[in-house]
CSV table of N, CA and C in Angstrom, one decimal:
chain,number,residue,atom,x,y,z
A,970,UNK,N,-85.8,-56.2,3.0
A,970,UNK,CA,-86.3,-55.2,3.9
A,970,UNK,C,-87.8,-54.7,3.5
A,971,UNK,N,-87.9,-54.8,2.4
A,971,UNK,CA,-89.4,-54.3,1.9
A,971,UNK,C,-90.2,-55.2,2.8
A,972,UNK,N,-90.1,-56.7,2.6
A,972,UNK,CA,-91.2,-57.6,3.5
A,972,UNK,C,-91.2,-57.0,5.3
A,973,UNK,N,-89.9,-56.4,5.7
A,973,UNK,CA,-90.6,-55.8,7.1
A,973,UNK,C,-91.5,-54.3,7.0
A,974,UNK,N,-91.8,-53.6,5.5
A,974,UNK,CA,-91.9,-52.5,5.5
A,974,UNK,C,-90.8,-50.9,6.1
A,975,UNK,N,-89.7,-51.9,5.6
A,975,UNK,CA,-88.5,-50.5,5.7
A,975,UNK,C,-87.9,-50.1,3.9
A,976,UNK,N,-88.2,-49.2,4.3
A,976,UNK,CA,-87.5,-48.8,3.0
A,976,UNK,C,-86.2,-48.5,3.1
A,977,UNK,N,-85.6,-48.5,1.5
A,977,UNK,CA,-83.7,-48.4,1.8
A,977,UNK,C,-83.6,-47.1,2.1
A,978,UNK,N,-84.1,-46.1,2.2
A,978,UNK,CA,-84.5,-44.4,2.6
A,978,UNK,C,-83.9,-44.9,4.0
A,979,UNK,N,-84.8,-45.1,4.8
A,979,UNK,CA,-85.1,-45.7,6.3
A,979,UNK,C,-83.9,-46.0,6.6
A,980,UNK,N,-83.3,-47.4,5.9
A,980,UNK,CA,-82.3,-48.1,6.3
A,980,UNK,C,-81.2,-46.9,6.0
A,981,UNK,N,-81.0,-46.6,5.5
A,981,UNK,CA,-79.5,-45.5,5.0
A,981,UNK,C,-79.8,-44.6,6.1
A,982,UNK,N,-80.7,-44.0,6.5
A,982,UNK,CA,-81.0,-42.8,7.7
A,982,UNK,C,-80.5,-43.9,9.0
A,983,UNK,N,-81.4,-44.5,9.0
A,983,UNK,CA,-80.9,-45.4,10.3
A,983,UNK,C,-79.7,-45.8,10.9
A,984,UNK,N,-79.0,-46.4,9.8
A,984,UNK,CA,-77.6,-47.1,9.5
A,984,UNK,C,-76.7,-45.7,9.4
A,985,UNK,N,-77.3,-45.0,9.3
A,985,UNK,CA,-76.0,-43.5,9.6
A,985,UNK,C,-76.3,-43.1,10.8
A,986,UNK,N,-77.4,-42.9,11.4
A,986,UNK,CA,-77.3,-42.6,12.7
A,986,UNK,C,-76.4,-43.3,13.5
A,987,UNK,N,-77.1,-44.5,13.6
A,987,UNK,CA,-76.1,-45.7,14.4
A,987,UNK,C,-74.5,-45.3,14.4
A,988,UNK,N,-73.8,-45.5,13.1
A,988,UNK,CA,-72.7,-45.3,12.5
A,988,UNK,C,-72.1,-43.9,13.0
A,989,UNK,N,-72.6,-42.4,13.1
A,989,UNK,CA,-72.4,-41.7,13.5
A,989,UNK,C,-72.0,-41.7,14.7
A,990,UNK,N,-73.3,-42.5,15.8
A,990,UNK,CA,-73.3,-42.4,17.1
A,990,UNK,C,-72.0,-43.1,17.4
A,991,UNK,N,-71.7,-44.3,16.7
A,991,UNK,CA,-70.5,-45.0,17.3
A,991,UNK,C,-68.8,-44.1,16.9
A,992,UNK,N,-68.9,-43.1,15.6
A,992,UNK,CA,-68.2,-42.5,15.2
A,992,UNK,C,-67.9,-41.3,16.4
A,993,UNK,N,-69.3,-40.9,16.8
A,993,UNK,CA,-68.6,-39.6,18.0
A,993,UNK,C,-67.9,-40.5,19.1
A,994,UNK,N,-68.1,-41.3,19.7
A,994,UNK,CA,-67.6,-42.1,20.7
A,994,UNK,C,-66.5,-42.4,20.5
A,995,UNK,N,-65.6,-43.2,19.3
A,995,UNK,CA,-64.4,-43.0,18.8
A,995,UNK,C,-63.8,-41.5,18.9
A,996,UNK,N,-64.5,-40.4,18.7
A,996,UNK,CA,-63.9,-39.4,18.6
A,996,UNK,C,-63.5,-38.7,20.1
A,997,UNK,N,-64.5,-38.9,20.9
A,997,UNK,CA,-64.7,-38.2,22.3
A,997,UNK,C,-64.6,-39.2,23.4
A,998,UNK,N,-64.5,-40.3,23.6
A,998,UNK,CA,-64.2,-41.7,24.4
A,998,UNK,C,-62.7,-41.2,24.9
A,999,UNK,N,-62.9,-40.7,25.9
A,999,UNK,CA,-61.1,-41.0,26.7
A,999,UNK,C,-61.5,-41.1,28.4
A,1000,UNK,N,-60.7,-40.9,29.1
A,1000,UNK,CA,-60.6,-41.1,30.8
A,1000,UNK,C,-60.3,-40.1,31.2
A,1001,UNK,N,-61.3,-39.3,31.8
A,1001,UNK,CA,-60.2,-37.7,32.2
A,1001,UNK,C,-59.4,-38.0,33.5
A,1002,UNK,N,-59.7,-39.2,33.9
A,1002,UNK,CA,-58.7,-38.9,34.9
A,1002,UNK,C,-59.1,-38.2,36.3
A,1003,UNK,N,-60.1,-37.6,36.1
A,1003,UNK,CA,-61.2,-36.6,36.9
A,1003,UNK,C,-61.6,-37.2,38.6
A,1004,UNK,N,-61.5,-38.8,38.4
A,1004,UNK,CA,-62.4,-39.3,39.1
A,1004,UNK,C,-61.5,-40.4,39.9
A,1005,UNK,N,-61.6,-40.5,40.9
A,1005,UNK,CA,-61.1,-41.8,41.6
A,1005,UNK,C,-61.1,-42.7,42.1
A,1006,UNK,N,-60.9,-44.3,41.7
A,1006,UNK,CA,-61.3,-45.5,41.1
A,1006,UNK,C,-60.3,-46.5,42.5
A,1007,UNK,N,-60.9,-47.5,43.1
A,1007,UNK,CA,-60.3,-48.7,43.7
A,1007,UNK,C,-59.8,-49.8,42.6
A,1008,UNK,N,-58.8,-50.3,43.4
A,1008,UNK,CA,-57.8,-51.2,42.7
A,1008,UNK,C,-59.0,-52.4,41.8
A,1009,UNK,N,-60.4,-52.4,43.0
A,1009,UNK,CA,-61.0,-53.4,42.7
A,1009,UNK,C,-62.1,-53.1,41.3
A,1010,UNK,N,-62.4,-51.9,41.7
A,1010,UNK,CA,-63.4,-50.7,40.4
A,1010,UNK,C,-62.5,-51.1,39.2
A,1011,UNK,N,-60.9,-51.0,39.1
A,1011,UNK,CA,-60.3,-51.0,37.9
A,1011,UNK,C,-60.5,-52.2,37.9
A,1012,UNK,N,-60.2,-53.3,38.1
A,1012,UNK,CA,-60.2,-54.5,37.5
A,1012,UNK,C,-61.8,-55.1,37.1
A,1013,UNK,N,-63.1,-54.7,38.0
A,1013,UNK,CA,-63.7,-54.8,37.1
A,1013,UNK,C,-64.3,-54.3,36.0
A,1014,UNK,N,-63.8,-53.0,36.0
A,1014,UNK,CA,-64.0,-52.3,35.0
A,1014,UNK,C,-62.9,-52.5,33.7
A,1015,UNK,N,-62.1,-53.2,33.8
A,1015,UNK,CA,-61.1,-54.0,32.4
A,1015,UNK,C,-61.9,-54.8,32.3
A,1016,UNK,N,-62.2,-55.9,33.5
A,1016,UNK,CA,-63.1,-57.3,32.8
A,1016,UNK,C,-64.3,-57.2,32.0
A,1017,UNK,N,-65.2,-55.8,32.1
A,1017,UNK,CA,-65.9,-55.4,31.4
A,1017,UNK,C,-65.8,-55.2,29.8
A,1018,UNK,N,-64.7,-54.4,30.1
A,1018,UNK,CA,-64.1,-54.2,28.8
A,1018,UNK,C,-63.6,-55.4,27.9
A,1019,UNK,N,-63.3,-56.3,28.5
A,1019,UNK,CA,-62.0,-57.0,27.5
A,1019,UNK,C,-62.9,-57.8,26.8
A,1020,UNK,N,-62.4,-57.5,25.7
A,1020,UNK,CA,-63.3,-58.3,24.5
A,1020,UNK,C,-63.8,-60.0,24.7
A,1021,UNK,N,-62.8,-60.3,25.6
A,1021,UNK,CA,-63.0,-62.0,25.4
A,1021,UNK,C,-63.9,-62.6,26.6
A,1022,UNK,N,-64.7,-61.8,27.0
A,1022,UNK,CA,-66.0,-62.0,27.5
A,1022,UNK,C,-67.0,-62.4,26.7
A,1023,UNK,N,-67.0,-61.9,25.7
A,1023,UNK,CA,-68.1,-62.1,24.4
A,1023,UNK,C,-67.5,-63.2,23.5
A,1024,UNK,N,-68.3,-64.2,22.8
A,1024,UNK,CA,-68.0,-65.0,21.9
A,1024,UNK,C,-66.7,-64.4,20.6
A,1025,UNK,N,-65.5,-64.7,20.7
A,1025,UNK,CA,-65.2,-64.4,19.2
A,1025,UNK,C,-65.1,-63.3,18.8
A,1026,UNK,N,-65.0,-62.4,20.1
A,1026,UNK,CA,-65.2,-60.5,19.6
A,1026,UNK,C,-66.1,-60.5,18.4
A,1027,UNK,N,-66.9,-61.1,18.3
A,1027,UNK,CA,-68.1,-61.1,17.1
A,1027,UNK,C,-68.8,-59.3,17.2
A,1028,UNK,N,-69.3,-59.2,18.7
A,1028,UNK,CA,-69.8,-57.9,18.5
A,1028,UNK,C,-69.1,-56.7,17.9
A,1029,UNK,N,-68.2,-56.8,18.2
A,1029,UNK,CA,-67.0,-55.5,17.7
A,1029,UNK,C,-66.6,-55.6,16.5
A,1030,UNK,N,-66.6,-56.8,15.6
A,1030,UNK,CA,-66.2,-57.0,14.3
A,1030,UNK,C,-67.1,-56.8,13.5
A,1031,UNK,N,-68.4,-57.5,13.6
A,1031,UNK,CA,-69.6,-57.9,12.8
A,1031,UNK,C,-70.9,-57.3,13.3
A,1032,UNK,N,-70.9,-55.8,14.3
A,1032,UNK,CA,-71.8,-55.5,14.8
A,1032,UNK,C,-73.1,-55.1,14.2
A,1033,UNK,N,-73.9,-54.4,14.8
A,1033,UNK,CA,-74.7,-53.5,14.3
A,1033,UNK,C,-74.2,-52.5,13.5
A,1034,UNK,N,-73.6,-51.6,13.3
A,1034,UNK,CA,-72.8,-50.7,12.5
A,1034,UNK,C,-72.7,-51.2,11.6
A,1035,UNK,N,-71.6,-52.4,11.5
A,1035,UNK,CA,-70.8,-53.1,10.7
A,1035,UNK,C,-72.0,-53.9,9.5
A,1036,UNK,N,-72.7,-54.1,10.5
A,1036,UNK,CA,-73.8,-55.2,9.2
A,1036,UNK,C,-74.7,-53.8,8.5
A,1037,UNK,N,-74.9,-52.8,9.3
A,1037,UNK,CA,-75.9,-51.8,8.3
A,1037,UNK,C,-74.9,-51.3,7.5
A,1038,UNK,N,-73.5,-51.0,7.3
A,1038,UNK,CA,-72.8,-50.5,6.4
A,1038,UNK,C,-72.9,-51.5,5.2
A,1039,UNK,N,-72.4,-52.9,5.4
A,1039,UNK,CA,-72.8,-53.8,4.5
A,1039,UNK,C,-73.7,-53.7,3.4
A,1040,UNK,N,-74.9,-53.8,4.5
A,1040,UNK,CA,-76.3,-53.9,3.8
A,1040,UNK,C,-76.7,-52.5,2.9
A,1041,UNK,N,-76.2,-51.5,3.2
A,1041,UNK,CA,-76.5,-50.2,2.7
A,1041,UNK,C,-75.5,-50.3,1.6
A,1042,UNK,N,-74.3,-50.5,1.5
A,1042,UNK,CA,-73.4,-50.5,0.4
A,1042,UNK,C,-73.9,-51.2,-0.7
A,1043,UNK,N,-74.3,-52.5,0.1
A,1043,UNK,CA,-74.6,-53.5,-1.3
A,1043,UNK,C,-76.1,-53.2,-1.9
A,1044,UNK,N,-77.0,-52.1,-1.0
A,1044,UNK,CA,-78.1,-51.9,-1.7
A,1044,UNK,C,-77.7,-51.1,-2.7
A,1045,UNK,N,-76.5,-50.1,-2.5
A,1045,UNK,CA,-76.4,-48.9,-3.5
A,1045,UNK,C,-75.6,-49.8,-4.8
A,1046,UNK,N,-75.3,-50.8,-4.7
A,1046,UNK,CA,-74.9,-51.6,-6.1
A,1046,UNK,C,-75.8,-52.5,-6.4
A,1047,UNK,N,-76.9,-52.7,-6.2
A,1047,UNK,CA,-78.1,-53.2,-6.6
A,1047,UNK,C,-78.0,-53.3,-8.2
A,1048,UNK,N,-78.1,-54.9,-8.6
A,1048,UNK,CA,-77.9,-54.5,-10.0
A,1048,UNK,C,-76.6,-54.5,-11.0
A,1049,UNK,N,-75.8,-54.4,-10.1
A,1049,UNK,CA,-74.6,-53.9,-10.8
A,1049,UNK,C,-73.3,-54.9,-10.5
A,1050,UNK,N,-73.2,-55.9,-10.7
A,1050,UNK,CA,-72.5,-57.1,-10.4
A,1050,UNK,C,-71.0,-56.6,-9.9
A,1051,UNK,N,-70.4,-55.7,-11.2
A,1051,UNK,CA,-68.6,-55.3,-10.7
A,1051,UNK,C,-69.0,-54.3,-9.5
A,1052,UNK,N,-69.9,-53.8,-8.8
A,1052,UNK,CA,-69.9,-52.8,-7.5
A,1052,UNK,C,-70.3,-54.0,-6.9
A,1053,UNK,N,-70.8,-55.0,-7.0
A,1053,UNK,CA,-71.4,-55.8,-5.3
A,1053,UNK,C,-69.9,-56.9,-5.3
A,1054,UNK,N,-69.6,-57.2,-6.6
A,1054,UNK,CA,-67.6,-57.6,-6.3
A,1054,UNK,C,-67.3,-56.9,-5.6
A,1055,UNK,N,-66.8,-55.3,-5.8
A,1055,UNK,CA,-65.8,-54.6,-5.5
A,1055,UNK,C,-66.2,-54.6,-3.9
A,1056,UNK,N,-67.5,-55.1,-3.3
A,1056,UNK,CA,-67.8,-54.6,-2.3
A,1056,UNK,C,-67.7,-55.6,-1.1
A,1057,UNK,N,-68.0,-56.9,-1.9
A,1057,UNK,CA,-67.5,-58.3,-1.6
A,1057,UNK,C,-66.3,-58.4,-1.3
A,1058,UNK,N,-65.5,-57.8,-2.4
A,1058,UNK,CA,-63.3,-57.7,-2.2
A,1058,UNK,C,-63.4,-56.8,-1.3
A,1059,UNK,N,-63.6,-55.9,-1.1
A,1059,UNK,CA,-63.5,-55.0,0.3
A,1059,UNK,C,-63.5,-55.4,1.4
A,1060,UNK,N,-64.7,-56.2,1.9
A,1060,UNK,CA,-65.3,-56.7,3.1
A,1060,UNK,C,-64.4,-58.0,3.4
A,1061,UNK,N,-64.1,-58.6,2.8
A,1061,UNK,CA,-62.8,-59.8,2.5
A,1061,UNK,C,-61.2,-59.3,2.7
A,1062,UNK,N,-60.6,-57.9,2.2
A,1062,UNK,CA,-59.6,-57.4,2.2
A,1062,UNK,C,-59.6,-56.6,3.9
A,1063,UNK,N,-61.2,-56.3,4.1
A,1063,UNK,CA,-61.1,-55.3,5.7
A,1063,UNK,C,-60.7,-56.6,6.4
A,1064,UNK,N,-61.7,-58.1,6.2
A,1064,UNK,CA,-61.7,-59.1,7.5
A,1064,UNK,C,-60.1,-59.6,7.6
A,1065,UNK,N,-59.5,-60.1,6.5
A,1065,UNK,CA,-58.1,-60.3,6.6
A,1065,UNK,C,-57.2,-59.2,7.4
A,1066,UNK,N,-57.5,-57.8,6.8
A,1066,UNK,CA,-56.3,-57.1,7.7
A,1066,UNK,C,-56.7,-56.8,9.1
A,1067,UNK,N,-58.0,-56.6,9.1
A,1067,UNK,CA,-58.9,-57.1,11.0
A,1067,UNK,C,-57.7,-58.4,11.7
A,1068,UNK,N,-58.3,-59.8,10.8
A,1068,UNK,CA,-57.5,-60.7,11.6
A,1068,UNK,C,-56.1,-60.6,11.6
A,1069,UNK,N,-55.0,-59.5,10.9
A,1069,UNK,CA,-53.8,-59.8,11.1
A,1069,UNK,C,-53.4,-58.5,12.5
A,1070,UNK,N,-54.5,-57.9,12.2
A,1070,UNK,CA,-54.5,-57.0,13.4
A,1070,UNK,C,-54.6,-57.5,14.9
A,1071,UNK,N,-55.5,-58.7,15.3
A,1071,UNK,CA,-55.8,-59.2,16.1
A,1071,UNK,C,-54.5,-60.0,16.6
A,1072,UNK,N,-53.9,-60.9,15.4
A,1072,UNK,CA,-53.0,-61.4,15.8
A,1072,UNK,C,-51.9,-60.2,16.1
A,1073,UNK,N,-51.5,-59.3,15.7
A,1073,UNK,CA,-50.4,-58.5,16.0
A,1073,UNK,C,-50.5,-57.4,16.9
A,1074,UNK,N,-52.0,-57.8,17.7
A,1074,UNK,CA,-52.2,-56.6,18.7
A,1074,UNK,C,-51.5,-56.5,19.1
A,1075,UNK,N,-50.4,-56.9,20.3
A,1075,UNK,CA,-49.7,-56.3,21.1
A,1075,UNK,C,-48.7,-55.7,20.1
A,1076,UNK,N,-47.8,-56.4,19.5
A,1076,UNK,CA,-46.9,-55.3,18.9
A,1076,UNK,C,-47.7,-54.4,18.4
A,1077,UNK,N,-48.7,-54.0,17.6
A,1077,UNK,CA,-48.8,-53.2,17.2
A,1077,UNK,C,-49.4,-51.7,18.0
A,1078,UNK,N,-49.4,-52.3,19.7
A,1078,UNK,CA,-50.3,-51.2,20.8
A,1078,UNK,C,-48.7,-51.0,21.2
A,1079,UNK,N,-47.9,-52.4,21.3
A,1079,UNK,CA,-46.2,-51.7,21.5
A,1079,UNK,C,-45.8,-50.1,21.1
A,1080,UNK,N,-46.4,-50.3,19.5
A,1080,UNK,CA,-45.4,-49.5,18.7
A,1080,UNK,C,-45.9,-48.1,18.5
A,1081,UNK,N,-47.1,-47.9,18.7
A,1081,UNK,CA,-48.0,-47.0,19.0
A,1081,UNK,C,-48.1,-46.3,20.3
A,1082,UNK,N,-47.9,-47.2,21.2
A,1082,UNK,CA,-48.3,-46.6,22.9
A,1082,UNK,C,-49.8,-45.9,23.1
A,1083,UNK,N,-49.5,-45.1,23.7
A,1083,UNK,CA,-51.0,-44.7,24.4
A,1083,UNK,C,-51.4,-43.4,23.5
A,1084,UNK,N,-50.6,-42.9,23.2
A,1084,UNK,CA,-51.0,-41.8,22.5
A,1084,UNK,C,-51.4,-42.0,21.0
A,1085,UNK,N,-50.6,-42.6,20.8
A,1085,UNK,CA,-50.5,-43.2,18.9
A,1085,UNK,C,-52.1,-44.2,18.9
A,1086,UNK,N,-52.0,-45.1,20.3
A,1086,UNK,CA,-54.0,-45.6,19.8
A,1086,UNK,C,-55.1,-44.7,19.9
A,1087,UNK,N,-54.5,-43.6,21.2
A,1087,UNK,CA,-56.1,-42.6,20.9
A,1087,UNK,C,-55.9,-41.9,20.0
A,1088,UNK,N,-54.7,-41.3,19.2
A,1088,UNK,CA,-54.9,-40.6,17.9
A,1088,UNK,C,-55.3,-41.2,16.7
A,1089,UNK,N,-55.1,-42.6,16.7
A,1089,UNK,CA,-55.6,-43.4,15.5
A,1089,UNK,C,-57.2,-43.8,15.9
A,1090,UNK,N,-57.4,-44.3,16.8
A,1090,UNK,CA,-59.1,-43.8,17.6
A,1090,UNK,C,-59.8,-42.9,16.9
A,1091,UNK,N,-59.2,-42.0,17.1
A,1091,UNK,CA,-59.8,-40.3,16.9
A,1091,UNK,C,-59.9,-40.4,15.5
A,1092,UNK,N,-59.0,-40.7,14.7
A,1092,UNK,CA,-58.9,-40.3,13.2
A,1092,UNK,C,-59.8,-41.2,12.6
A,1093,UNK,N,-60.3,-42.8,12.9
A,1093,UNK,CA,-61.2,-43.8,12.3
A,1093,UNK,C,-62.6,-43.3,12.9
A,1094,UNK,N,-62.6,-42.3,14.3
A,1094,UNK,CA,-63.5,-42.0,14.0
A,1094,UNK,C,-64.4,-40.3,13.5
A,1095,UNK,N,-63.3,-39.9,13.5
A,1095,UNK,CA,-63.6,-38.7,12.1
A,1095,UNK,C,-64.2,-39.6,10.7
A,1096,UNK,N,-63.4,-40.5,10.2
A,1096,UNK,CA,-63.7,-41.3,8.9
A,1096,UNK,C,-65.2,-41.6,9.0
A,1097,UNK,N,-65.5,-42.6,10.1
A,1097,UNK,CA,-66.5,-43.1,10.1
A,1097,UNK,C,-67.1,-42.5,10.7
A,1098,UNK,N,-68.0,-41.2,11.4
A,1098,UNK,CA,-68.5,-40.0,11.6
A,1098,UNK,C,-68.9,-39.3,9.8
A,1099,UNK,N,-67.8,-39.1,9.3
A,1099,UNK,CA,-67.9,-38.2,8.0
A,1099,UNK,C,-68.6,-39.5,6.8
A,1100,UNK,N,-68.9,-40.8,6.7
A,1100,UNK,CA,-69.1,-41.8,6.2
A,1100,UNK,C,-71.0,-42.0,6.8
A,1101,UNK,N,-71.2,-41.6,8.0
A,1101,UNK,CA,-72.3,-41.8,8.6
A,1101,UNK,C,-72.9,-41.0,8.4
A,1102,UNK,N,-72.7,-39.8,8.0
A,1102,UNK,CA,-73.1,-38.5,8.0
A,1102,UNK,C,-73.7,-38.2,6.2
A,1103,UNK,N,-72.7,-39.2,5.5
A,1103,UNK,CA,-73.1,-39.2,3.7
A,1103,UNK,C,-74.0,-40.2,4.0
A,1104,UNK,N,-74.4,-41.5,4.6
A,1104,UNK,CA,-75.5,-42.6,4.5
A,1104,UNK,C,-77.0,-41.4,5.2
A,1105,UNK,N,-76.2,-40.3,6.1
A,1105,UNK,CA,-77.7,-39.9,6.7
A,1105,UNK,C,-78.0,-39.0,5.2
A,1106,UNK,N,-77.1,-38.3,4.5
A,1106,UNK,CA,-77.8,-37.4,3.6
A,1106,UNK,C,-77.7,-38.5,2.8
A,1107,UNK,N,-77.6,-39.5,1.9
A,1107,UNK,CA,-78.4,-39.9,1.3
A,1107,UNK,C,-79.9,-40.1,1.4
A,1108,UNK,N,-80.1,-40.9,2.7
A,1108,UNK,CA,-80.6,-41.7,3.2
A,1108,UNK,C,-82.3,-40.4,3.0
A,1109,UNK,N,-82.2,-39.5,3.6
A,1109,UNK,CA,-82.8,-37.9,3.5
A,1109,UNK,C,-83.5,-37.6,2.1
A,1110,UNK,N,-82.1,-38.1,1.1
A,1110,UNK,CA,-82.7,-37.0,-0.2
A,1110,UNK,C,-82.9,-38.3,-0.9
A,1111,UNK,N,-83.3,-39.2,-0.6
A,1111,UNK,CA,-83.9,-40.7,-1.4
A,1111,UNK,C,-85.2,-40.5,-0.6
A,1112,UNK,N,-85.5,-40.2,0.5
A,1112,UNK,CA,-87.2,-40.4,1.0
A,1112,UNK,C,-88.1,-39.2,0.2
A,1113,UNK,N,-87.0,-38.2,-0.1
A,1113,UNK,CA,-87.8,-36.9,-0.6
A,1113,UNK,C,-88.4,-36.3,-0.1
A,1114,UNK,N,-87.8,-36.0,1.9
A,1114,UNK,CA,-88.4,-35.0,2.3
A,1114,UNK,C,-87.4,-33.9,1.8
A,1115,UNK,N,-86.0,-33.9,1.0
A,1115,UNK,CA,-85.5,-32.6,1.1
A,1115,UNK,C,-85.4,-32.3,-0.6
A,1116,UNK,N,-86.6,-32.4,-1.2
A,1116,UNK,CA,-86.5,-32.0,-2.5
A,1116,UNK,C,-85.6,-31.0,-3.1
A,1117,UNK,N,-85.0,-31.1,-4.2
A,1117,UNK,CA,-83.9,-30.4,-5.0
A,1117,UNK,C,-82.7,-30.2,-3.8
A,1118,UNK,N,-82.7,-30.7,-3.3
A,1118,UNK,CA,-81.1,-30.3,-2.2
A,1118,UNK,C,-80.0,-31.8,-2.4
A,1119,UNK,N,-78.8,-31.0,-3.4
A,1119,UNK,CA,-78.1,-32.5,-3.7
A,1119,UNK,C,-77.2,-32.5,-2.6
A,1120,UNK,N,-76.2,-33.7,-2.9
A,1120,UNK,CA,-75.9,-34.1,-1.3
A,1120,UNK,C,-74.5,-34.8,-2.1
């Protein structure tokens, strides 16, 4: 990052924004229902949606989010071989239970219904909101505009 002139300051501010923004959306993303939609509006408004428009649901797995959390984790273990493992086995332990999720979608949207996926929606994105929000205050008290303020 240094050769584009970003500092890890930058990247951790940035990489929380982002991560935030996609965390409120998880949290507040629903359909009020408010509005009234043609048979033809709904279907193309699913084709929009369905993942298998895009190569490999690559964007939703491996996105922008997903690659600045990476990159910011393994900067904060810089150095330190058993934290860029532990962080390696993590990203290894998330991809496997990702792909057993993908294979088990429908049972697992079975067993949940509609309610049980926006409450688990909602709760990943409280996590990742409250996760976005420690990359922004790092990100803050490493540039040193908020001197003596610990985080």
């Amino acid at each position: 990052m240094a050769g584009l002139g970003i500092s890890l300051a930058a990247l951790r501010t940035g990489g929380g924004i982002l991560l935030l923004l996609i965390g409120i959306d998880l949290v507040f993303a629903r359909s009020s229902g408010s509005t009234s939609t043609t048979d033809e509006e709904e279907k193309e408004a699913q084709s929009k949606q369905d993942i298998s428009v895009f190569p490999l649901a690559t964007p939703l797995i491996a996105g922008p989010g997903t690659l600045g959390a990476v990159i910011l984790l393994m900067a904060n273990a810089e150095g330190e071989p058993v934290l860029q493992a532990a962080v390696i086995t993590s990203l290894v332990a998330i991809l496997l239970v990702t792909l057993a999720m993908l294979i088990l979608a429908s049972e697992i949207q079975q067993f949940l219904g509609v309610t049980g996926m926006h409450v688990v929606t909602r709760i990943f994105g409280v996590l990742l909101s409250a996760l976005a929000v420690q990359f922004i205050f790092d990100g803050i008290a490493a540039s040193g505009l908020l001197a003596g303020v610990s985080t």
